[in-house]
C-alpha positions in Angstrom: 118.1 101.3 102.9 117.5 98.1 100.6 114.1 97.0 100.5 113.7 93.3 100.3 112.9 91.6 97.0 110.1 89.2 98.0 108.5 88.7 101.4 106.1 86.2 102.6 104.1 86.5 105.6 102.5 82.9 107.4 99.9 84.1 109.1 96.2 83.5 110.4 93.3 85.7 109.8 92.4 85.2 113.8 95.5 85.4 115.2 95.5 88.6 117.4 99.4 88.4 117.8 99.8 87.9 113.7 97.7 90.6 113.2 100.5 92.6 114.5 102.3 91.7 111.2 99.1 92.1 108.8 98.7 95.8 110.2 102.5 96.8 110.1 101.9 95.7 106.3 98.9 97.6 105.9 100.6 100.6 107.5 103.6 101.0 105.6 102.3 99.6 102.4 105.0 96.8 102.0 104.4 94.5 99.4 104.4 90.9 100.6 102.7 87.6 99.7 100.2 86.2 102.1 99.4 82.5 103.3 97.1 81.6 105.6 97.9 79.0 108.0 95.0 76.8 109.9 95.9 76.9 113.6 93.3 74.3 114.1 95.0 71.6 112.8 98.3 69.7 112.7 100.8 72.1 111.1 102.0 70.3 107.2 105.8 69.5 107.1 106.5 72.1 104.5 105.5 74.7 107.5 107.2 73.3 110.1 110.4 73.4 107.8 110.1 77.1 107.8 109.0 76.9 111.5 109.6 74.6 113.8 107.6 75.6 116.2 103.9 75.5 113.7 103.1 79.3 115.1 102.2 82.3 113.2 103.2 85.1 112.7 106.4 84.0 110.3 108.0 85.8 107.6 110.1 84.3 104.9 112.5 87.2 103.0 113.8 87.1 100.0 113.5 82.9 100.3 116.7 82.2 102.3 115.9 83.9 105.9 113.0 83.6 108.3 111.8 85.8 111.0 109.8 84.3 114.3 107.6 86.3 117.0 104.8 89.0 116.1 106.6 91.9 117.9 110.1 91.0 116.0 108.0 90.8 112.7 106.1 93.8 112.8 109.1 95.8 114.2 111.2 94.5 111.2 108.5 95.6 108.5 108.2 98.8 110.5 112.0 99.5 110.3 112.1 99.0 106.7 110.0 102.0 106.4 110.8 104.5 108.9 108.7 107.3 106.9 105.3 105.9 108.3 106.4 106.9 111.5 105.5 103.6 113.5 108.7 104.1 115.9 109.5 108.0 116.5 113.2 109.1 116.9 112.6 110.2 120.6 114.3 107.7 122.9 111.9 108.2 125.5 109.1 107.5 123.0 110.4 104.6 122.0 111.0 102.9 125.3 107.0 104.2 126.4 105.8 102.5 123.2 107.7 99.2 124.6 106.9 99.2 127.8 103.2 99.5 127.0 103.4 97.1 125.0 105.0 94.9 127.3 102.8 95.6 130.1 100.0 94.6 128.1 101.2 90.9 127.5 102.2 90.5 131.1 99.6 92.0 133.1 96.3 93.2 130.8 95.9 90.3 128.6 96.4 87.2 131.6 93.5 89.5 133.3 91.2 89.9 129.9 91.7 85.7 129.6 90.7 85.1 132.9 87.5 87.5 132.4 86.5 86.4 129.3 86.9 82.8 129.5 85.7 82.2 133.5 82.8 79.4 133.9 83.0 79.3 137.7 80.1 82.0 139.2 81.8 82.1 142.3 85.1 84.1 140.8 83.6 85.7 138.1 82.6 89.2 139.4 86.2 89.0 141.2 87.8 88.6 137.4 85.7 91.1 135.8 86.8 93.5 138.7 90.4 92.6 138.3 90.4 93.2 134.1 89.1 96.7 135.1 91.6 97.7 137.6 94.2 96.5 134.8 92.9 98.6 132.2 93.1 101.1 134.8 96.6 100.7 134.6 96.8 101.1 131.2 94.8 104.4 131.3 97.1 106.0 133.5 100.2 104.7 131.0 98.3 106.3 128.6 97.9 109.8 130.0 101.6 109.7 131.1 102.7 109.6 127.4 105.5 111.8 126.4 103.3 113.1 123.6 105.2 116.3 123.1 102.0 118.6 122.9 100.5 116.6 120.3 96.8 116.7 120.5 95.2 113.7 119.0 93.6 110.2 120.7 96.6 107.7 119.8 98.9 106.8 122.3 101.5 109.5 121.2 98.5 111.6 119.8 97.9 112.3 116.0 100.6 110.1 115.0 99.4 105.7 114.9 102.4 104.5 116.2 104.0 101.3 117.0 101.9 100.8 119.9 98.6 101.3 118.7 99.5 98.9 115.9 100.6 96.3 118.4 97.6 96.3 120.4 94.8 96.8 118.2 93.9 93.0 117.7 93.6 92.7 121.8 91.3 95.8 121.6 89.2 94.8 119.3 88.5 91.6 121.5 87.6 93.6 124.6 83.7 93.3 123.4 84.0 89.5 124.0 84.0 89.6 128.0 80.5 91.2 127.7 79.5 89.3 124.8 80.4 85.5 127.0 79.5 86.7 130.3 76.6 87.6 131.9 76.0 90.5 134.3 79.4 92.3 132.9 78.5 95.7 130.8 81.9 97.7 130.5 81.8 100.7 132.1 81.5 104.3 130.3 84.2 106.9 130.6 81.0 108.6 133.1 80.6 105.6 135.5 84.7 105.3 135.6 86.4 108.4 135.1 89.7 106.0 135.3 89.1 104.2 132.0 88.1 107.8 130.1 91.5 108.0 128.4 92.0 103.9 127.6 88.2 104.2 125.9 89.2 107.3 124.4 92.2 105.5 123.1 90.5 102.3 121.9 87.7 104.0 120.2 90.3 105.7 117.7 92.4 102.6 117.4 89.7 100.6 116.4 88.3 103.1 113.9 91.9 103.1 112.2 90.9 102.2 108.9 93.6 99.4 108.8 92.4 97.8 111.9 88.8 98.0 110.7 89.9 95.1 108.3 90.6 92.8 111.3 87.7 90.2 112.4 84.5 91.8 113.1 82.9 91.2 116.9 80.7 88.3 115.3 83.0 86.7 113.5 85.4 86.6 116.8 82.3 85.6 119.0 82.0 82.4 116.5 85.9 81.9 116.8 85.6 81.9 120.2 83.0 79.9 120.5 84.2 77.1 118.5 87.6 77.4 119.7 88.2 78.6 123.6 84.9 77.9 125.1 84.6 74.3 123.5 87.8 73.7 125.7 86.8 75.6 129.0 
């Protein structure tokens, strides 16, 4: 497969979706140019010419082709480098990766957002419990992944896969619920065994060197305060 001569990644450091593309670049060691896009101001005309929706990430390939949407961009980079092993060859494992990512986006992430940014004390406790319930469902998906005997803490065992990459930036944000919500404390595996596999998985993913380059808890707290909570 012929690799592109020049790739430009348009991103934003604090966007959890764009982080998927950032991590794909890091894990595959794909050479690229980075252009940061300010998401707090109207997009300049030159960027709207590249991406009419003004979103990140966007990927320009050899100054002609452009890709949008975080999963598509990250998967394209992963496919350029099969040696990185982000997508296994096994059809079932590939399907399980895609389902975990889809499930998180459709069910877990909305529950997280409600739990983290609720300002109504009368509904906060229920939203926190709803979030934990959704994480218990993720725990089940993790336990039933077809790891083919591989022993390790990532989704498929020892190998860091596209599932880990695609959800890493969201896993780093889970402490924001505890940070902004008084009375909420994330349970330990001892306190809630139904989260044991999830906690093990999350700890392994956020300890990955590439993931450690994402914004810290302190940086996230500051940016959340300036954006989301201001709008609440």
